[in-house]
Amino acid sequence: MEKNIALLRGDGIGPEIVDSAVKVLEVIAEKFGHKFNFTPYLIGGAAIDATGNPLPQETVDGCLAADSVLLGAVGGPKWDTLPANLRPEKGLLGIRSAMGLYTNLRPAKLYPALKEECPLRADIVAQGFDLMMVRELTGGIYFGERGRREGKYGPEAWDTEAYSVMEVERIARAAFEAARKRRKNVISIDKANVLETSRLWRETVHRIAEEYPDVSCADMLVDNAAMQLVRRPSQFDVVVTSNMFGDILSDEASQITGSIGMLPSASLGATTRGLYEPIHGSAPDIAGQDKANPIATVLSAAMMLRYAFDMMDEADCIEKAVDKVLEDGIRTADIVGSSGIEAIGCKQMTEEIIKRL
Ligand code: NAD
Ligand code: IPM
Ligand code: MN
């Protein structure tokens, strides 16, 4: 098959990790007889520097025309003082919205080889975990009205969270569909004891649950969920939650796998075309030093093969190579822990994965 893939390298470690995933995809193409055409587009700080706009129209058009999109990360201290509309993050939110990518799948599992890197107690680690966070990605407080005004105590700022029934219905369906392919359990996370959006969320999820009698469904308040994730992560199969709760809880879930450098994601909409992105950011503290863990991005590329192109064997091949690299004790600095193993860089990790494809 021939596929056109738009590359959004972005900022910080973005270019390093995207180039790593591209190398892996090139080897997959050769091995399985496909042709992947890669076209880079500007986003985030790099786009601001070149054009003054974090999401140039050319980038939106290129992504909409491509068969799929692979993104690194955006942002960094250089652009942190720019006005809200000109921040790199606005480019990322803009492309998710422009492509209608309301579902963000963030799988988090404990690799047996990384048990030593999990910060949890040995008896919890022994139970393992394998969960799928389904994060709503184009609504909620990220996209609500916001502003500044004069308040009771002087100048104040405000943000609003709004969810429509339609938005909750479609993300709930995405979660129940995901659960059907897994252990058939959904936990919906909200703050229904305080927030009206959460009460609507909960009612709607319960109504959609009736369409899926084969899948069990329960609610959990977000503060409890943050605690349960480190107390007994094995209780979670599919988790469905709002944009902001999902952002926060997925970083928490990533660290119990060993590192945020391990977690891939797929951002999906109504069509098969999606955007594939690691959950982490541009890691300005290690950018340009060949220290980044490319696994989250390489696994995002595997999700692209599976979800966008229906290339199951090809996706398995990448995932197995990552398993093998970890089993062989090959580590970037973020997953070395106290193992005494000498860490390798992003480029060498890429080569090690490629050797095992
Ligand atoms: P971050 O995820 O960039 O980094 C947090 C910590 O994790 C840092 O110590 C970093 O070195 C480490 N880390 C992250 N990815 C790693 C990897 N692949 N390998 C090894 N270590 C890794 O979060 P932050 O520092 O809060 O944010 C930095 C910038 O990135 C901000 O501008 C933020 O807005 C942006 N950001 C972008 C995205 C995205 O583009 N999807 C996601 C999150 C944050
Ligand atoms: C993520 C990031 C983004 C988000 C930021 C950079 C806008 O943290 O992908 O998790 O909050 O969605
Ligand atoms: Mn995040």
Coordinates of C-alpha atoms and ligand atoms in Angstrom, one line a residue:
M1 CA 0.0 0.0 0.0
E2 CA 1.0 3.6 -0.6
K3 CA 0.3 6.1 2.2
N4 CA 0.9 9.8 2.6
I5 CA 2.0 10.7 6.1
A6 CA 2.2 14.4 7.3
L7 CA 4.9 15.0 9.8
L8 CA 4.6 17.6 12.5
R9 CA 7.9 17.6 14.2
G10 CA 7.3 20.6 16.4
D11 CA 9.7 21.8 19.1
G12 CA 12.2 20.6 21.6
I13 CA 12.7 16.8 21.4
G14 CA 9.9 16.7 18.7
P15 CA 12.3 16.5 15.7
E16 CA 14.5 13.8 17.3
I17 CA 11.6 11.5 18.2
V18 CA 9.7 12.0 15.0
D19 CA 12.8 11.2 13.0
S20 CA 13.2 8.0 15.1
A21 CA 9.6 6.9 14.3
V22 CA 10.1 7.7 10.6
K23 CA 13.2 5.5 10.5
V24 CA 11.2 2.7 12.0
L25 CA 8.3 3.2 9.5
E26 CA 10.8 3.2 6.6
V27 CA 12.1 -0.2 7.6
I28 CA 8.5 -1.5 8.0
A29 CA 7.6 -0.2 4.6
E30 CA 10.6 -2.1 3.1
K31 CA 9.9 -5.2 5.0
F32 CA 6.2 -5.4 4.2
G33 CA 6.3 -3.9 0.7
H34 CA 4.6 -0.6 1.3
K35 CA 5.4 3.0 0.3
F36 CA 5.2 5.7 2.9
N37 CA 5.6 9.3 1.6
F38 CA 6.5 11.7 4.4
T39 CA 5.8 15.4 4.1
P40 CA 6.8 17.8 6.9
Y41 CA 4.7 20.7 8.0
L42 CA 5.4 23.5 10.6
I43 CA 3.6 23.6 13.9
G44 CA 4.1 25.2 17.3
G45 CA 7.1 27.3 18.1
A46 CA 8.9 26.3 14.9
A47 CA 5.9 27.6 13.0
I48 CA 5.8 30.8 15.0
D49 CA 9.5 31.5 14.3
A50 CA 9.0 30.9 10.6
T51 CA 5.6 32.4 9.9
G52 CA 4.4 34.1 13.1
N53 CA 1.5 31.6 13.4
P54 CA 1.6 28.4 15.5
L55 CA -0.7 26.7 12.9
P56 CA -0.2 27.9 9.4
Q57 CA -3.1 27.2 6.9
E58 CA -0.7 25.1 4.8
T59 CA -0.2 22.8 7.8
V60 CA -4.0 22.3 8.3
D61 CA -4.5 21.7 4.5
G62 CA -1.5 19.3 4.4
C63 CA -2.9 17.3 7.4
L64 CA -6.4 17.2 6.0
A65 CA -5.1 15.9 2.7
A66 CA -2.8 13.3 4.2
D67 CA -3.7 9.7 5.0
S68 CA -2.4 10.2 8.5
V69 CA -0.4 12.6 10.7
L70 CA 2.5 11.9 13.1
L71 CA 3.3 14.6 15.7
G72 CA 6.2 15.1 18.0
A73 CA 5.6 17.8 20.5
V74 CA 5.2 21.6 20.7
G75 CA 6.2 24.3 23.1
G76 CA 9.1 25.6 25.1
P77 CA 10.3 28.4 27.3
K78 CA 11.1 30.5 24.2
W79 CA 7.4 31.0 23.5
D80 CA 6.0 30.9 27.0
T81 CA 5.4 34.7 27.3
L82 CA 3.6 35.1 24.0
P83 CA -0.1 36.0 24.1
A84 CA -2.5 33.0 24.4
N85 CA -3.5 32.9 20.7
L86 CA 0.2 32.9 19.6
R87 CA 1.4 30.1 21.9
P88 CA 2.8 26.8 20.4
E89 CA 0.1 24.9 22.3
K90 CA -2.6 26.8 20.4
G91 CA -1.2 25.1 17.2
L92 CA -1.7 21.6 18.7
L93 CA -5.2 22.4 20.0
G94 CA -6.0 23.9 16.6
I95 CA -5.0 20.9 14.5
R96 CA -6.9 18.5 16.8
S97 CA -9.9 20.7 16.4
A98 CA -9.5 21.3 12.7
M99 CA -9.2 17.5 12.1
G100 CA -12.2 16.8 14.4
L101 CA -10.1 14.5 16.6
Y102 CA -12.4 14.1 19.6
T103 CA -11.1 10.8 20.9
N104 CA -7.7 10.4 22.3
L105 CA -6.7 6.8 23.1
R106 CA -3.8 6.6 25.6
P107 CA -2.8 3.1 26.5
A108 CA -0.7 2.5 29.6
K109 CA 0.6 -0.9 30.5
L110 CA 3.3 -2.3 32.7
Y111 CA 6.0 -4.1 30.7
P112 CA 7.3 -7.0 32.7
A113 CA 10.9 -5.8 31.8
L114 CA 10.2 -2.4 33.3
K115 CA 8.8 -3.7 36.6
E116 CA 11.8 -2.3 38.4
E117 CA 11.1 1.2 37.0
C118 CA 7.5 1.3 38.4
P119 CA 7.5 3.5 41.5
L120 CA 4.7 1.4 43.2
R121 CA 5.0 -1.1 46.0
A122 CA 6.1 -4.6 45.0
D123 CA 2.8 -6.3 45.7
I124 CA 1.0 -3.8 43.4
V125 CA 3.6 -4.2 40.7
A126 CA 3.1 -8.0 40.9
Q127 CA -0.5 -7.5 39.8
G128 CA 0.6 -5.6 36.7
F129 CA -1.8 -3.3 34.8
D130 CA -3.0 -2.7 31.3
L131 CA -5.4 0.2 30.8
M132 CA -6.7 2.4 28.0
M133 CA -7.5 5.9 28.8
V134 CA -10.1 7.4 26.5
R135 CA -9.7 11.2 26.8
E136 CA -12.2 13.6 25.2
L137 CA -10.0 15.9 23.1
T138 CA -11.9 18.7 21.4
G139 CA -14.2 20.0 24.2
G140 CA -14.4 21.0 27.8
I141 CA -12.4 23.7 29.5
Y142 CA -9.7 23.6 26.8
F143 CA -12.1 25.0 24.3
G144 CA -14.6 27.0 26.4
E145 CA -14.9 30.7 26.7
R146 CA -12.3 32.5 28.8
G147 CA -11.2 35.9 29.6
R148 CA -10.1 38.5 32.0
R149 CA -12.4 41.0 33.9
E150 CA -12.7 43.2 36.9
G151 CA -14.0 41.1 39.8
K152 CA -15.0 41.5 43.4
Y153 CA -11.3 41.5 44.5
G154 CA -9.8 43.3 41.5
P155 CA -8.7 41.9 38.2
E156 CA -9.6 38.2 37.7
A157 CA -9.4 35.5 35.0
W158 CA -12.0 32.9 34.0
D159 CA -12.3 29.7 32.0
T160 CA -15.4 27.7 31.3
E161 CA -16.1 24.0 31.0
A162 CA -19.0 23.1 28.7
Y163 CA -19.9 19.7 27.3
S164 CA -22.9 19.0 25.1
V165 CA -24.8 15.7 25.2
M166 CA -23.5 15.0 21.7
E167 CA -19.9 15.4 22.7
V168 CA -20.3 13.0 25.7
E169 CA -22.3 10.5 23.7
R170 CA -19.6 10.1 21.0
I171 CA -16.7 9.8 23.5
A172 CA -18.7 7.3 25.6
R173 CA -19.4 5.2 22.4
A174 CA -15.6 5.3 21.6
A175 CA -14.9 4.0 25.1
F176 CA -17.5 1.2 25.0
E177 CA -16.3 0.2 21.6
A178 CA -12.7 0.1 22.9
A179 CA -13.8 -1.9 25.9
R180 CA -15.5 -4.5 23.6
K181 CA -12.0 -5.3 22.2
R182 CA -10.5 -5.5 25.7
R183 CA -11.8 -6.7 29.1
K184 CA -15.3 -5.2 28.7
N185 CA -15.1 -2.8 31.6
V186 CA -15.5 1.0 31.5
I187 CA -14.9 3.3 34.4
S188 CA -16.1 6.9 33.7
I189 CA -14.3 9.5 35.7
D190 CA -15.9 12.8 36.6
K191 CA -16.5 15.3 39.4
A192 CA -20.3 14.9 39.5
N193 CA -20.4 15.8 43.2
V194 CA -19.5 19.4 42.2
L195 CA -19.6 20.1 38.5
E196 CA -22.8 20.3 36.4
T197 CA -20.9 19.3 33.3
S198 CA -19.9 16.1 35.2
R199 CA -23.6 15.4 36.1
L200 CA -24.5 15.6 32.4
W201 CA -21.5 13.5 31.5
R202 CA -22.6 10.8 34.0
E203 CA -26.2 10.7 32.9
T204 CA -25.2 10.5 29.3
V205 CA -22.6 7.8 29.9
H206 CA -25.2 5.7 31.7
R207 CA -27.6 6.1 28.9
I208 CA -25.0 5.0 26.3
A209 CA -24.0 2.1 28.6
E210 CA -27.5 0.6 27.9
E211 CA -26.5 0.1 24.3
Y212 CA -23.6 -2.0 25.5
P213 CA -25.1 -4.6 27.9
D214 CA -22.0 -6.8 27.4
V215 CA -19.7 -4.1 28.9
S216 CA -19.8 -3.2 32.6
C217 CA -19.7 0.4 33.5
A218 CA -19.0 2.3 36.8
D219 CA -18.4 5.9 37.8
M220 CA -15.5 7.2 39.8
L221 CA -14.8 10.7 41.1
V222 CA -11.6 12.1 39.7
D223 CA -9.9 12.7 43.1
N224 CA -10.5 9.1 44.0
A225 CA -9.3 8.0 40.5
A226 CA -6.0 9.8 41.0
M227 CA -5.6 7.9 44.2
Q228 CA -6.8 4.5 42.8
L229 CA -4.3 4.7 39.9
V230 CA -1.4 4.4 42.3
R231 CA -3.3 2.2 44.8
R232 CA -4.5 -0.6 42.5
P233 CA -4.0 0.2 38.8
S234 CA -5.0 -3.3 37.8
Q235 CA -8.7 -2.5 38.5
F236 CA -8.8 -0.3 35.3
D237 CA -9.5 -1.6 31.8
V238 CA -11.0 1.4 29.8
V239 CA -11.2 4.8 31.5
V240 CA -13.2 7.5 29.9
T241 CA -12.9 11.1 31.0
S242 CA -13.0 14.7 30.0
N243 CA -10.2 16.6 28.2
M244 CA -8.6 18.1 31.3
F245 CA -9.0 15.2 33.7
G246 CA -7.6 12.9 30.9
D247 CA -4.6 15.2 30.4
I248 CA -3.7 15.0 34.1
L249 CA -4.5 11.4 34.8
S250 CA -2.6 10.1 31.7
D251 CA 0.6 11.7 32.9
E252 CA 0.1 10.0 36.2
A253 CA -0.6 6.7 34.4
S254 CA 2.5 7.1 32.4
Q255 CA 4.8 7.3 35.3
I256 CA 3.6 4.1 36.8
T257 CA 4.7 2.4 33.5
G258 CA 8.2 3.7 34.3
S259 CA 8.4 6.9 32.3
I260 CA 6.3 9.4 30.4
G261 CA 8.6 8.6 27.5
M262 CA 6.8 5.2 27.1
L263 CA 3.2 6.4 26.4
P264 CA 1.8 6.7 22.8
S265 CA -1.5 8.0 21.8
A266 CA -4.0 8.0 18.9
S267 CA -6.2 11.1 18.3
L268 CA -9.2 10.0 16.3
G269 CA -12.3 11.4 14.8
A270 CA -15.2 10.2 12.8
T271 CA -13.0 9.1 9.9
T272 CA -10.0 6.7 9.9
R273 CA -7.6 9.5 9.4
G274 CA -6.0 10.4 12.7
L275 CA -3.1 12.1 14.4
Y276 CA -0.7 10.0 16.3
E277 CA 1.3 11.6 19.1
P278 CA 3.2 10.7 22.3
I279 CA 1.5 12.0 25.4
H280 CA 4.6 13.8 26.6
G281 CA 5.8 17.3 25.7
S282 CA 8.8 18.8 24.1
A283 CA 11.0 18.1 27.1
P284 CA 13.1 21.3 26.8
D285 CA 15.4 20.2 29.6
I286 CA 16.8 17.4 27.4
A287 CA 16.1 18.7 23.8
G288 CA 18.9 18.6 21.3
Q289 CA 21.0 16.2 23.5
D290 CA 20.0 12.9 22.0
K291 CA 18.6 11.8 25.4
A292 CA 14.9 11.5 24.6
N293 CA 13.2 8.1 24.8
P294 CA 11.7 7.6 21.3
I295 CA 9.5 4.6 22.3
A296 CA 6.3 6.7 22.9
T297 CA 6.5 8.1 19.4
V298 CA 7.6 4.7 17.8
L299 CA 4.5 3.1 19.5
S300 CA 2.4 6.0 18.3
A301 CA 3.5 5.1 14.8
A302 CA 2.5 1.5 15.5
M303 CA -1.0 2.8 16.5
M304 CA -1.1 4.7 13.2
L305 CA -0.4 1.5 11.3
R306 CA -3.1 -0.3 13.3
Y307 CA -5.9 2.3 13.4
A308 CA -5.3 4.4 10.2
F309 CA -4.0 1.8 7.8
D310 CA -5.4 -1.5 9.2
M311 CA -1.8 -2.9 9.1
M312 CA -2.1 -5.2 12.0
D313 CA 1.0 -7.4 11.4
E314 CA 3.1 -4.3 10.8
A315 CA 1.9 -2.7 14.1
D316 CA 2.6 -6.0 15.9
C317 CA 6.1 -6.1 14.4
I318 CA 6.9 -2.7 15.9
E319 CA 5.4 -3.5 19.3
K320 CA 7.2 -6.8 19.5
A321 CA 10.5 -5.1 18.7
V322 CA 9.9 -2.6 21.5
D323 CA 9.1 -5.6 23.9
K324 CA 12.3 -7.2 22.8
V325 CA 14.5 -4.1 23.3
L326 CA 13.2 -3.8 26.8
E327 CA 13.6 -7.5 27.6
D328 CA 17.2 -7.2 26.3
G329 CA 17.8 -4.6 29.0
I330 CA 18.3 -1.7 26.5
R331 CA 17.4 1.6 28.2
T332 CA 17.3 5.3 27.6
A333 CA 18.1 7.5 30.6
D334 CA 14.5 7.9 31.7
I335 CA 14.0 4.1 32.2
V336 CA 17.4 3.2 33.6
G337 CA 16.4 3.8 37.2
S338 CA 18.7 2.1 39.7
S339 CA 19.3 -0.9 37.4
G340 CA 23.0 0.0 36.9
I341 CA 22.4 -0.4 33.1
E342 CA 24.3 2.3 31.0
A343 CA 21.7 4.5 29.2
I344 CA 21.9 4.9 25.4
G345 CA 20.6 7.9 23.4
C346 CA 17.6 8.4 21.2
K347 CA 19.5 7.5 18.0
Q348 CA 21.0 4.3 19.3
M349 CA 17.6 3.2 20.8
T350 CA 16.1 3.7 17.4
E351 CA 18.8 1.5 15.9
E352 CA 18.2 -1.2 18.5
I353 CA 14.5 -1.2 17.8
I354 CA 15.1 -1.5 14.1
K355 CA 17.5 -4.4 14.6
R356 CA 14.6 -6.3 16.2
L357 CA 11.9 -5.5 13.7
Ligands
NAD1 P1 7.2 17.3 29.2 O1 6.4 16.1 29.0 O2 7.8 18.0 28.0 O3 8.4 16.9 30.2 C1 8.3 16.5 31.5 C2 9.5 15.7 32.0 O4 9.5 14.5 31.3 C3 10.8 16.4 31.6 O5 11.7 16.2 32.7 C4 11.2 15.7 30.4 O6 12.6 15.7 30.2 C5 10.7 14.3 30.6 N1 10.3 13.7 29.3 C6 9.3 13.9 28.5 N2 9.3 13.2 27.4 C7 10.4 12.4 27.5 C8 11.0 11.4 26.6 N3 10.4 11.1 25.5 N4 12.1 10.9 27.0 C9 12.7 11.2 28.2 N5 12.2 12.1 29.0 C10 11.1 12.7 28.7 O7 6.3 18.3 30.1 P2 6.6 19.8 30.5 O8 8.0 20.0 30.9 O9 5.6 20.2 31.5 O10 6.3 20.7 29.2 C11 7.3 21.2 28.3 C12 6.7 21.9 27.1 O11 6.0 20.9 26.3 C13 5.6 22.9 27.5 O12 5.8 24.0 26.6 C14 4.3 22.2 27.3 O13 3.3 23.1 26.9 C15 4.6 21.3 26.1 N6 3.8 20.1 26.0 C16 3.5 19.7 24.8 C17 2.8 18.5 24.6 C18 2.5 18.1 23.2 O14 3.0 18.7 22.2 N7 1.8 17.0 23.0 C19 2.5 17.7 25.7 C20 2.8 18.2 26.9 C21 3.5 19.3 27.1
IPM2 C1 -1.0 16.7 25.9 C2 -0.5 18.1 26.2 C3 -1.4 19.1 25.6 C4 -2.8 18.9 26.2 C5 -1.0 20.6 25.7 C6 0.4 20.8 25.2 C7 -1.9 21.5 25.0 O1 -0.3 18.3 27.6 O2 -1.1 16.3 24.7 O3 -1.2 16.0 26.9 O4 -3.0 19.4 27.3 O5 -3.6 18.3 25.6
MN3 MN -0.5 16.5 28.7

